[in-house]
Coordinates of C-alpha atoms in Angstrom, one line a residue:
X6 CA 64.1 59.2 -13.9
X7 CA 66.7 61.6 -13.1
X8 CA 70.4 61.0 -13.4
X9 CA 72.5 62.2 -10.6
X10 CA 75.9 63.7 -11.0
X11 CA 79.1 61.6 -10.1
X12 CA 79.9 63.2 -6.8
X13 CA 81.1 61.9 -3.3
X14 CA 80.9 63.3 0.1
X15 CA 82.2 62.4 3.6
X16 CA 80.1 60.0 5.8
X17 CA 80.0 62.9 8.6
X18 CA 77.9 65.0 6.2
X19 CA 75.1 62.4 5.7
X20 CA 73.6 62.5 9.3
X21 CA 74.9 59.2 10.7
X22 CA 74.9 58.6 14.2
X23 CA 78.3 58.5 16.1
X24 CA 78.2 54.7 16.5
X25 CA 77.7 54.3 12.7
X26 CA 80.6 56.7 12.1
X27 CA 82.8 54.8 14.3
X28 CA 81.9 51.5 12.7
X29 CA 82.4 53.0 9.1
X30 CA 85.8 54.3 10.0
X31 CA 86.9 51.0 11.5
X32 CA 85.9 49.4 8.1
X33 CA 88.3 51.7 6.2
X34 CA 85.7 53.9 4.5
X35 CA 86.8 57.6 4.3
X36 CA 84.3 59.0 1.7
X37 CA 80.9 57.7 0.6
X38 CA 80.5 56.6 -3.0
X39 CA 78.1 58.5 -5.3
X40 CA 75.2 56.0 -4.8
X41 CA 75.8 56.2 -1.1
X42 CA 75.7 60.0 -1.1
X43 CA 72.6 60.2 -3.2
X44 CA 70.5 57.5 -1.4
X45 CA 71.4 57.5 2.4
X46 CA 69.8 61.0 3.0
X47 CA 66.5 59.9 1.2
X48 CA 66.2 56.7 3.1
X49 CA 67.1 58.5 6.4
X50 CA 64.4 61.0 5.7
X51 CA 61.8 57.9 5.2
X52 CA 61.3 58.1 1.5
X53 CA 60.9 55.2 -0.9
X54 CA 63.9 54.9 -3.2
X55 CA 64.7 53.1 -6.6
X56 CA 68.4 53.0 -7.0
X57 CA 70.4 52.1 -9.9
X58 CA 74.0 51.6 -10.0
X59 CA 76.6 49.1 -11.4
X60 CA 77.7 46.1 -9.5
X61 CA 80.5 47.0 -7.0
X62 CA 79.5 50.8 -6.7
X63 CA 78.6 50.3 -2.8
X64 CA 74.8 49.6 -3.0
X65 CA 75.0 47.3 0.0
X66 CA 76.1 50.0 2.3
X67 CA 73.8 52.3 0.7
X68 CA 70.8 50.5 2.3
X69 CA 72.5 48.8 5.1
X70 CA 73.7 51.9 6.8
X71 CA 70.0 53.6 7.0
X72 CA 68.8 50.1 8.1
X73 CA 70.8 50.0 11.1
X74 CA 70.2 53.5 12.1
X75 CA 66.4 53.1 11.7
X76 CA 66.3 50.1 14.2
X77 CA 64.9 50.5 17.7
X78 CA 67.1 48.2 19.9
X79 CA 64.6 47.8 22.6
X80 CA 62.0 46.2 20.3
X81 CA 62.8 42.6 19.9
X82 CA 61.0 41.9 16.5
X83 CA 61.9 42.2 12.8
X84 CA 61.9 45.8 11.6
X85 CA 64.0 45.7 8.6
X86 CA 63.6 43.0 5.8
X87 CA 66.1 42.6 3.0
X88 CA 65.1 40.4 0.2
X89 CA 67.9 39.0 -2.2
X90 CA 68.1 36.2 -4.9
X91 CA 70.9 34.0 -3.7
X92 CA 72.3 32.4 -0.5
X93 CA 75.6 34.0 -0.8
X94 CA 74.3 37.5 -1.3
X95 CA 72.0 36.9 2.0
X96 CA 75.1 35.8 4.0
X97 CA 77.2 38.8 2.6
X98 CA 74.5 41.4 3.4
X99 CA 74.2 39.8 7.0
X100 CA 77.8 40.3 7.4
X101 CA 77.9 43.8 6.2
X102 CA 75.2 44.6 8.7
X103 CA 77.1 42.9 11.5
X104 CA 80.2 45.1 10.8
X105 CA 78.1 48.4 10.6
X106 CA 76.3 47.4 13.8
X107 CA 79.4 46.5 15.8
X108 CA 78.9 49.7 18.1
X109 CA 75.1 49.7 18.1
X110 CA 74.1 47.8 21.2
X111 CA 71.1 45.7 20.8
X112 CA 71.0 45.6 17.0
X113 CA 71.1 41.9 15.8
X114 CA 71.0 40.6 12.2
X115 CA 70.0 37.2 10.9
X116 CA 70.4 35.4 7.4
X117 CA 67.6 33.3 6.3
X118 CA 67.9 31.2 3.2
X119 CA 67.4 27.6 1.9
X120 CA 69.8 24.9 2.6
X121 CA 70.4 26.0 6.2
X122 CA 68.8 24.2 9.3
X123 CA 65.5 25.6 10.5
X124 CA 66.6 25.4 14.1
X125 CA 69.4 28.0 13.7
X126 CA 66.8 30.4 12.0
X127 CA 64.2 29.6 14.7
X128 CA 66.8 30.5 17.5
X129 CA 67.8 33.7 15.6
X130 CA 64.0 34.8 15.3
X131 CA 63.3 34.0 19.0
X132 CA 66.3 36.0 20.2
X133 CA 64.9 39.2 18.5
X134 CA 66.8 39.7 15.5
X135 CA 65.7 43.1 13.9
X136 CA 67.3 43.1 10.7
X137 CA 66.5 40.0 8.5
X138 CA 68.4 39.3 5.1
X139 CA 66.8 36.4 3.2
X140 CA 65.8 34.7 -0.1
X141 CA 62.0 34.9 -0.9
X142 CA 61.5 31.1 -0.9
X143 CA 62.6 30.7 2.8
X144 CA 61.1 33.7 3.9
X145 CA 57.6 32.5 2.7
X146 CA 58.1 29.1 4.4
X147 CA 58.7 31.1 7.7
X148 CA 55.6 33.2 7.0
X149 CA 53.5 30.1 6.6
X150 CA 54.8 28.3 9.5
X151 CA 54.1 31.4 11.7
X152 CA 57.7 31.8 13.0
X153 CA 58.2 35.3 11.0
X154 CA 56.1 38.1 11.8
X155 CA 55.8 41.3 9.6
X156 CA 54.0 43.4 12.0
X157 CA 56.8 45.8 13.0
X158 CA 58.4 45.9 9.6
X159 CA 59.6 49.6 8.8
X160 CA 61.7 49.2 5.6
X161 CA 61.7 46.4 3.0
X162 CA 64.8 46.6 0.7
X163 CA 64.8 44.4 -2.5
X164 CA 68.5 44.1 -3.4
X165 CA 69.0 42.8 -7.3
X166 CA 65.3 42.8 -7.8
X167 CA 65.7 42.1 -11.6
X168 CA 67.4 38.8 -10.7
X169 CA 64.8 37.7 -8.4
X170 CA 62.3 38.2 -11.0
X171 CA 64.2 36.2 -13.6
X172 CA 64.4 33.3 -11.0
X173 CA 60.6 33.1 -10.7
X174 CA 60.2 35.1 -7.2
X175 CA 57.7 37.4 -8.5
X176 CA 54.5 35.8 -6.6
X177 CA 56.5 35.4 -3.4
X178 CA 57.7 39.0 -3.5
X179 CA 54.1 40.2 -4.2
X180 CA 52.8 38.2 -1.3
X181 CA 55.5 39.4 1.2
X182 CA 54.8 43.1 0.0
X183 CA 51.3 42.6 0.7
X184 CA 51.5 41.3 4.1
X185 CA 53.9 44.0 5.2
X186 CA 52.3 47.3 6.9
X187 CA 51.1 49.8 4.4
X188 CA 53.1 52.5 6.5
X189 CA 56.5 51.2 5.6
X190 CA 59.5 52.3 3.4
X191 CA 60.4 50.5 0.2
X192 CA 63.6 50.5 -1.6
X193 CA 64.7 48.8 -4.8
X194 CA 68.4 48.5 -5.8
X195 CA 69.6 47.0 -8.9
X196 CA 72.3 47.4 -11.7
X197 CA 69.6 47.2 -14.4
X198 CA 65.9 48.1 -14.6
X199 CA 63.8 46.1 -16.8
X200 CA 60.2 46.9 -17.5
X201 CA 58.9 44.2 -14.9
X202 CA 60.8 45.8 -12.3
X203 CA 59.5 49.1 -12.9
X204 CA 55.8 47.8 -13.0
X205 CA 56.6 46.3 -9.4
X206 CA 58.1 49.7 -8.3
X207 CA 55.0 51.5 -9.2
X208 CA 52.5 48.9 -7.5
X209 CA 54.2 48.8 -4.4
X210 CA 56.0 52.2 -3.6
X211 CA 54.7 55.7 -2.9
X212 CA 56.0 58.7 -4.9
X213 CA 59.3 56.9 -5.2
X214 CA 62.8 58.9 -5.5
X215 CA 64.6 57.6 -8.7
X216 CA 68.3 57.6 -8.5
X217 CA 70.3 56.5 -11.5
X218 CA 74.0 56.3 -11.5
X219 CA 76.6 54.6 -13.6
X220 CA 74.4 51.7 -14.4
X221 CA 76.3 50.6 -17.7
X222 CA 79.4 49.1 -18.3
X223 CA 80.8 52.4 -19.8
X224 CA 80.8 53.7 -16.4
X225 CA 83.6 51.3 -15.4
X226 CA 86.7 52.5 -17.5
X227 CA 88.9 50.7 -15.1
X228 CA 87.8 47.4 -16.4
X229 CA 89.6 46.3 -19.6
X230 CA 87.2 44.4 -21.7
X231 CA 88.3 42.0 -24.5
X232 CA 87.1 38.8 -26.2
X233 CA 88.9 35.9 -28.2
X234 CA 87.6 34.1 -31.1
X235 CA 87.6 30.3 -30.3
X236 CA 86.4 27.0 -32.0
X237 CA 83.4 25.2 -30.6
X238 CA 85.3 22.5 -28.9
X239 CA 88.5 24.2 -28.1
X240 CA 87.5 26.4 -25.2
X241 CA 89.4 24.5 -22.4
X242 CA 92.7 24.6 -24.3
X243 CA 92.1 28.4 -25.1
X244 CA 91.4 29.0 -21.4
X245 CA 94.8 27.6 -20.4
X246 CA 96.5 29.5 -23.1
X247 CA 94.9 32.8 -22.0
X248 CA 95.7 32.1 -18.4
X249 CA 99.4 31.6 -19.1
X250 CA 99.7 34.4 -21.7
X251 CA 98.1 37.0 -19.3
X252 CA 99.5 35.7 -16.1
X253 CA 96.3 35.7 -14.2
X254 CA 96.5 34.1 -10.8
X255 CA 93.1 35.2 -9.1
X256 CA 89.7 35.4 -10.9
X257 CA 86.2 34.1 -11.5
X258 CA 85.4 31.9 -14.4
X259 CA 81.7 32.0 -15.3
X260 CA 79.8 29.1 -17.2
X261 CA 76.3 28.8 -18.2
X262 CA 75.6 25.1 -17.1
X263 CA 76.5 23.1 -14.2
X264 CA 78.1 20.5 -16.2
X265 CA 80.3 22.9 -17.8
X266 CA 81.4 24.2 -14.5
X267 CA 82.4 20.7 -13.3
X268 CA 84.4 20.1 -16.6
X269 CA 86.3 23.3 -16.4
X270 CA 87.1 22.8 -12.7
X271 CA 88.6 19.3 -13.6
X272 CA 90.6 20.6 -16.4
X273 CA 92.1 23.3 -14.3
X274 CA 93.1 20.9 -11.5
X275 CA 94.7 18.6 -14.1
X276 CA 96.7 21.6 -15.3
X277 CA 98.1 22.3 -11.9
X278 CA 95.8 25.2 -11.0
X279 CA 94.1 25.7 -7.8
X280 CA 90.5 25.8 -8.7
X281 CA 87.1 24.9 -7.3
X282 CA 83.4 25.0 -8.4
X283 CA 80.3 26.8 -7.3
X284 CA 76.7 26.0 -8.5
X285 CA 73.3 25.4 -7.2
X286 CA 73.6 21.6 -6.8
X287 CA 76.2 21.9 -4.1
X288 CA 75.0 21.9 -0.5
X289 CA 75.1 25.1 1.5
X290 CA 78.0 23.9 3.8
X291 CA 80.0 23.1 0.8
X292 CA 79.2 26.6 -0.9
X293 CA 80.1 28.3 2.2
X294 CA 83.5 26.5 2.6
X295 CA 84.3 27.3 -1.2
X296 CA 83.7 30.9 -0.8
X297 CA 85.6 31.0 2.5
X298 CA 88.7 29.5 0.7
X299 CA 88.3 31.8 -2.3
X300 CA 88.0 35.0 -0.1
X301 CA 91.2 33.8 2.0
X302 CA 93.1 33.5 -1.3
X303 CA 93.6 29.8 -1.0
X304 CA 92.1 29.4 -4.5
X305 CA 93.4 30.8 -7.6
X306 CA 90.2 30.6 -9.8
X307 CA 86.4 30.2 -8.8
X308 CA 84.4 28.5 -11.6
X309 CA 80.6 29.4 -11.0
X310 CA 77.3 29.8 -12.8
X311 CA 75.2 32.9 -13.0
X312 CA 73.7 32.3 -9.6
X313 CA 77.0 33.2 -8.0
X314 CA 77.4 36.3 -10.0
X315 CA 75.2 38.3 -7.6
X316 CA 76.7 37.0 -4.5
X317 CA 80.4 37.0 -4.7
X318 CA 81.8 40.3 -3.0
X319 CA 85.6 40.0 -3.1
X320 CA 87.6 43.3 -3.9
X321 CA 90.8 42.2 -5.3
X322 CA 89.6 40.0 -8.0
X323 CA 92.1 40.4 -10.9
X324 CA 89.8 39.3 -13.9
X325 CA 86.5 37.8 -14.8
X326 CA 86.5 35.2 -17.6
X327 CA 83.2 34.4 -19.5
X328 CA 83.8 30.9 -20.6
X329 CA 80.3 30.8 -21.8
X330 CA 79.0 34.2 -23.3
X331 CA 76.0 35.1 -21.3
X332 CA 72.4 34.5 -22.9
X333 CA 71.2 37.7 -21.3
X334 CA 73.2 41.0 -22.1
X335 CA 72.4 42.2 -18.7
X336 CA 74.0 39.4 -17.1
X337 CA 77.4 40.5 -18.6
X338 CA 77.1 43.7 -16.7
X339 CA 76.8 41.6 -13.3
X340 CA 79.5 39.4 -14.3
X341 CA 82.2 41.9 -15.1
X342 CA 81.1 43.8 -12.0
X343 CA 82.9 41.2 -9.8
X344 CA 86.2 42.9 -10.8
X345 CA 87.3 46.4 -10.7
X346 CA 85.6 46.9 -7.4
X347 CA 86.3 50.0 -5.0
X348 CA 88.2 51.7 -7.6
X349 CA 90.6 48.9 -8.6
X350 CA 91.3 48.0 -12.0
X351 CA 90.3 44.6 -13.5
X352 CA 90.0 42.6 -16.7
X353 CA 87.0 41.0 -18.5
X354 CA 87.7 38.3 -21.2
X355 CA 85.0 36.6 -23.3
X356 CA 85.3 33.6 -25.2
X357 CA 83.1 33.9 -28.5
X358 CA 82.4 31.4 -31.3
X359 CA 81.4 32.3 -34.7
X360 CA 77.7 31.4 -33.9
X361 CA 77.8 33.8 -30.7
X362 CA 79.0 36.8 -32.5
X363 CA 75.4 38.3 -32.5
X364 CA 75.3 37.8 -28.8
X365 CA 78.3 39.9 -28.5
X366 CA 76.8 42.5 -30.8
X367 CA 73.8 42.7 -28.3
X368 CA 76.2 43.1 -25.3
X369 CA 78.1 46.0 -27.0
X370 CA 74.7 47.9 -27.9
X371 CA 73.4 47.3 -24.4
X372 CA 76.7 48.5 -22.4
X373 CA 77.6 51.2 -25.3
X374 CA 81.3 50.0 -25.1
X375 CA 83.4 48.6 -27.8
X376 CA 84.9 45.5 -26.7
X377 CA 88.2 44.8 -28.2
X378 CA 89.3 41.7 -30.2
X379 CA 92.4 40.0 -29.2
X380 CA 94.5 37.3 -30.9
X381 CA 94.6 34.0 -29.5
X382 CA 98.2 33.2 -28.2
X383 CA 99.8 30.0 -29.6
X384 CA 101.0 27.3 -27.3
X385 CA 104.7 28.2 -27.8
X386 CA 103.9 32.0 -27.1
X387 CA 102.1 31.1 -24.0
X388 CA 104.8 29.0 -22.7
X389 CA 107.5 31.7 -23.5
X390 CA 105.5 34.2 -21.5
X391 CA 105.0 31.7 -18.5
X392 CA 108.8 31.1 -18.7
X393 CA 109.4 34.8 -18.6
X394 CA 107.3 35.1 -15.5
X395 CA 109.0 32.1 -13.8
X396 CA 112.3 33.7 -14.5
X397 CA 111.0 37.0 -12.8
X398 CA 109.9 35.0 -9.7
X399 CA 113.0 33.1 -9.6
X400 CA 115.2 36.4 -9.5
X401 CA 113.0 37.8 -6.8
X402 CA 113.7 34.6 -4.7
X403 CA 117.2 34.8 -5.3
X404 CA 117.4 38.3 -3.9
X405 CA 115.3 37.5 -0.8
X406 CA 116.9 33.9 -0.1
X407 CA 113.6 32.9 1.7
X408 CA 113.3 29.4 0.5
X409 CA 114.6 26.1 1.5
X410 CA 117.9 25.1 0.6
X411 CA 118.6 22.3 -2.1
X412 CA 122.4 22.6 -2.7
X413 CA 123.0 18.9 -3.2
X414 CA 120.3 18.7 -6.0
X415 CA 121.7 21.7 -7.6
X416 CA 125.1 20.6 -7.6
X417 CA 124.2 17.3 -9.0
X418 CA 122.3 18.9 -11.9
X419 CA 125.2 21.3 -12.6
X420 CA 127.6 18.5 -12.7
X421 CA 125.8 16.8 -15.4
X422 CA 125.0 19.8 -17.6
X423 CA 126.0 23.4 -18.0
X424 CA 124.3 26.0 -16.0
X425 CA 122.3 27.3 -19.1
X426 CA 121.2 24.0 -20.1
X427 CA 120.0 23.1 -16.6
X428 CA 118.0 26.3 -16.4
X429 CA 116.3 25.7 -19.8
X430 CA 115.3 22.3 -18.9
X431 CA 113.9 23.4 -15.5
X432 CA 111.9 26.3 -17.3
X433 CA 110.8 23.9 -20.1
X434 CA 109.7 21.5 -17.0
X435 CA 107.6 24.3 -15.4
X436 CA 106.0 25.7 -18.5
X437 CA 105.3 22.3 -20.5
X438 CA 104.9 20.0 -17.5
X439 CA 103.2 17.1 -19.2
X440 CA 105.2 17.0 -22.4
X441 CA 108.6 17.6 -20.5
X442 CA 107.8 14.6 -18.2
X443 CA 106.9 12.4 -21.1
X444 CA 110.1 13.3 -23.0
X445 CA 112.2 12.8 -20.0
X446 CA 110.8 9.3 -19.1
X447 CA 111.4 8.3 -22.8
X448 CA 115.0 9.5 -22.7
X449 CA 115.6 7.6 -19.5
X450 CA 113.9 4.3 -20.6
X451 CA 114.3 4.3 -24.4
X452 CA 112.3 1.6 -26.5
X453 CA 114.2 -1.5 -26.9
X454 CA 113.9 -3.7 -30.2
X455 CA 111.9 -6.8 -29.3
X456 CA 113.5 -8.9 -32.0
X457 CA 117.3 -8.0 -31.5
X458 CA 119.4 -10.9 -31.3
X459 CA 116.8 -13.4 -32.5
X460 CA 116.3 -15.2 -35.9
X461 CA 112.5 -14.6 -35.7
X462 CA 111.2 -12.1 -38.1
X463 CA 108.9 -9.4 -37.1
X464 CA 105.2 -9.8 -37.4
X465 CA 103.6 -8.2 -40.4
X466 CA 101.7 -4.9 -39.6
X467 CA 98.0 -5.2 -38.6
X468 CA 96.1 -4.0 -41.5
X469 CA 92.4 -5.2 -41.6
X470 CA 92.1 -4.2 -45.3
X471 CA 95.1 -6.5 -46.3
X472 CA 94.8 -9.1 -43.7
X473 CA 91.2 -10.5 -42.9
X474 CA 92.3 -12.0 -39.9
X475 CA 94.1 -9.0 -38.5
X476 CA 91.5 -8.6 -35.6
X477 CA 93.0 -11.6 -33.8
X478 CA 95.2 -10.8 -31.0
X479 CA 99.0 -10.6 -31.0
X480 CA 99.6 -13.8 -29.1
X481 CA 97.5 -16.1 -31.1
X482 CA 99.2 -15.0 -34.2
X483 CA 102.6 -15.4 -32.8
X484 CA 101.7 -18.9 -31.7
X485 CA 100.8 -19.8 -35.3
X486 CA 104.1 -18.8 -36.6
X487 CA 105.8 -21.0 -33.9
X488 CA 103.8 -23.8 -35.0
X489 CA 104.8 -23.4 -38.5
X490 CA 108.4 -23.0 -37.9
X491 CA 108.5 -26.1 -35.5
X492 CA 106.7 -28.3 -38.3
X493 CA 109.3 -27.1 -41.1
X494 CA 112.1 -28.0 -38.8
X495 CA 110.9 -31.5 -38.0
X496 CA 110.1 -32.2 -41.7
X497 CA 106.5 -33.3 -40.8
X498 CA 103.8 -31.1 -42.2
X499 CA 100.9 -33.0 -40.9
X500 CA 102.2 -33.7 -37.3
X501 CA 99.7 -31.8 -34.8
X502 CA 100.6 -29.9 -31.7
X503 CA 99.2 -32.4 -29.4
X504 CA 101.3 -35.2 -30.8
X505 CA 104.6 -33.0 -30.1
X506 CA 103.3 -32.5 -26.7
X507 CA 102.5 -36.4 -26.2
X508 CA 105.4 -38.3 -27.6
X509 CA 103.4 -41.7 -27.4
X510 CA 100.2 -40.5 -29.3
X511 CA 101.3 -42.1 -32.5
X512 CA 101.9 -45.6 -30.7
X513 CA 98.6 -45.6 -28.9
X514 CA 96.7 -44.6 -32.0
X515 CA 98.3 -47.5 -34.1
X516 CA 97.6 -49.9 -31.1
X517 CA 93.9 -48.8 -31.3
X518 CA 93.7 -49.6 -35.0
X519 CA 95.3 -53.1 -34.7
X520 CA 92.7 -54.1 -31.8
X521 CA 89.9 -52.8 -33.7
X522 CA 87.7 -55.8 -35.3
X523 CA 87.7 -56.0 -39.1
X524 CA 84.5 -55.3 -40.9
X525 CA 82.1 -58.3 -41.7
X526 CA 80.2 -59.1 -45.0
X527 CA 76.9 -57.8 -43.3
X528 CA 78.3 -54.4 -42.5
X529 CA 79.7 -54.0 -46.1
X530 CA 76.4 -54.9 -47.8
X531 CA 74.6 -51.9 -49.1
X532 CA 71.4 -50.8 -47.1
X533 CA 67.9 -50.3 -48.5
X534 CA 66.9 -46.7 -49.1
X535 CA 64.6 -45.4 -46.3
X536 CA 61.3 -44.6 -47.8
X537 CA 60.2 -42.8 -44.7
X538 CA 62.2 -39.7 -45.5
X539 CA 61.6 -37.5 -48.4
X540 CA 63.8 -37.2 -51.3
X541 CA 66.9 -34.9 -51.4
X542 CA 65.1 -31.4 -51.7
X543 CA 68.3 -29.4 -51.3
X544 CA 68.0 -27.7 -54.6
X545 CA 64.3 -27.2 -54.2
X546 CA 62.8 -23.7 -52.7
X547 CA 61.1 -23.9 -49.4
X548 CA 57.9 -22.7 -50.8
X549 CA 57.7 -25.8 -53.3
X550 CA 58.3 -28.4 -50.7
X551 CA 55.3 -30.4 -49.4
X552 CA 54.8 -30.5 -45.7
X553 CA 55.8 -34.0 -44.5
X554 CA 56.3 -35.1 -41.0
X555 CA 59.5 -36.8 -40.3
X556 CA 57.9 -39.4 -38.2
X557 CA 54.1 -39.7 -39.0
X558 CA 51.8 -41.0 -36.4
X559 CA 50.4 -44.6 -36.9
X560 CA 47.0 -44.8 -38.0
X561 CA 45.2 -46.2 -35.0
X562 CA 46.7 -43.8 -32.2
X563 CA 43.6 -41.7 -31.8
X564 CA 41.9 -42.2 -28.4
X565 CA 38.7 -44.5 -28.3
X566 CA 36.4 -41.6 -27.6
X567 CA 37.1 -39.7 -30.6
X568 CA 35.6 -41.1 -33.8
X569 CA 38.1 -41.6 -36.7
X570 CA 36.4 -39.4 -39.1
X571 CA 36.1 -36.5 -36.7
X572 CA 39.6 -36.6 -35.3
X573 CA 41.4 -33.4 -35.2
X574 CA 45.3 -33.5 -35.8
X575 CA 47.5 -30.8 -34.9
X576 CA 48.8 -29.2 -38.0
X577 CA 52.6 -28.9 -36.6
X578 CA 53.1 -31.7 -34.3
X579 CA 50.7 -34.3 -35.9
X580 CA 49.2 -35.2 -32.5
X581 CA 45.4 -35.8 -32.2
X582 CA 43.5 -33.3 -30.0
X583 CA 40.0 -33.8 -28.4
X584 CA 37.2 -31.6 -29.4
X585 CA 36.0 -28.6 -27.5
X586 CA 32.9 -30.8 -26.0
X587 CA 35.0 -33.5 -24.8
X588 CA 34.6 -34.5 -21.1
X589 CA 38.4 -34.4 -20.6

């Protein structure tokens, strides 16, 4: 493998057609990037290529430009097949091909991926799309259905080949490459080249031309890389502090799991940030809508999993935040490649716990870059920096005067407090929204003493260790106190609440006693003891008590067909039961 020097060249020197040169000029490209300068002439010459370059270096145009130029417009059949790991990347590549073929008549592109209707893809294939960008799984479905033919394929490109192998597409890729014609071109492009990808290149290419350019993170000096030490359960609070302290307003936050993506998104929305999520459980329509909002600048932060790390192509991303440190050190390279694209500067921030410090060491060994450690800002520092930024924005608005007028509210506020106090209160409200609102509401409606002006003493504090009945609710405890006080006032400690509610209760009770007949002599005579029941065995143990039936059955209760000697008695109920050979 040879490493090419860092050099660029104008597109006019790469042998492109006039239509392609016009399209490239319209896209705003003046000079080809190093990976484009090294690979476009090789692909136009018909050679197999294995290109390695960091994310954001222009690999998509490096194979899309030769793909457009190699197509024969008169042949309405797939001629170029581009394999990519994710739906977003397939849509992105198809969009790039559409821009490059804007002045090439008869050249059509089509994105084929899972989650989209088969009808749209069937119509695109029937219309004669020549350049197909798709995921391996959906391409295999079309091959099995017979709707996709590889008979006229001239060029196969595997973009992000390492990621496709990690996602388990090795067998699908091998099947597609075996069904394609042997006299074809094959190109591999990726930011990393593990041994599995190298083995795949040796099996399915012929004399490949290896081009290695700036594959590591040390080739991205415009990305400021740092990390923060955080506790295991304090990532959400640390995220908001860092966002306020660094004043970031447009970035991508990467998480390892889908549940973590959902939690971080909800937390950011509750703090007032414009954020949305992106992971594999979302439908394709939802994912496209989220990506469209993010590209249009309607979102401040996009919270995504590693699946989206290979399909997001937005040039002006300010920072990438690794909310969860990536499990694979190579994923770190792909994550931070979302910022600092096209020569711009960017930031890469990583949250690391004490258990993840060894994963950070592996990343530093892979990238050969010393990641700087930053001190976590305190809440007051973050609020102060946010207030400074708000003051700058306010001064800019004062100079432009392009905002709706609120003179009456401003005059009312200045009439109640001096100008400095009003500005301080507004800044505190903007920087500490929740606590400021809580303090303002408490000041507007102070807590009143519930026992003011009453002779009732306050209830004792609830303490389960001192009062065993403290678990009762407050209403029942208050009612008990009211009853005791009412009894003490009336002087009758034995009068019940029912007698208080019913004034004639005592008279009715005395009338009932007077009308009741007096006891007779027979009722006063002592009764004979009942010998049917056993003696008092309360103090005896259960094991020492003999079994006795409370109501023993009479002697002659057995049926006539059972002999008295052979009668079987149920041991628990005492009822007779017939023998097994009984006719009943």
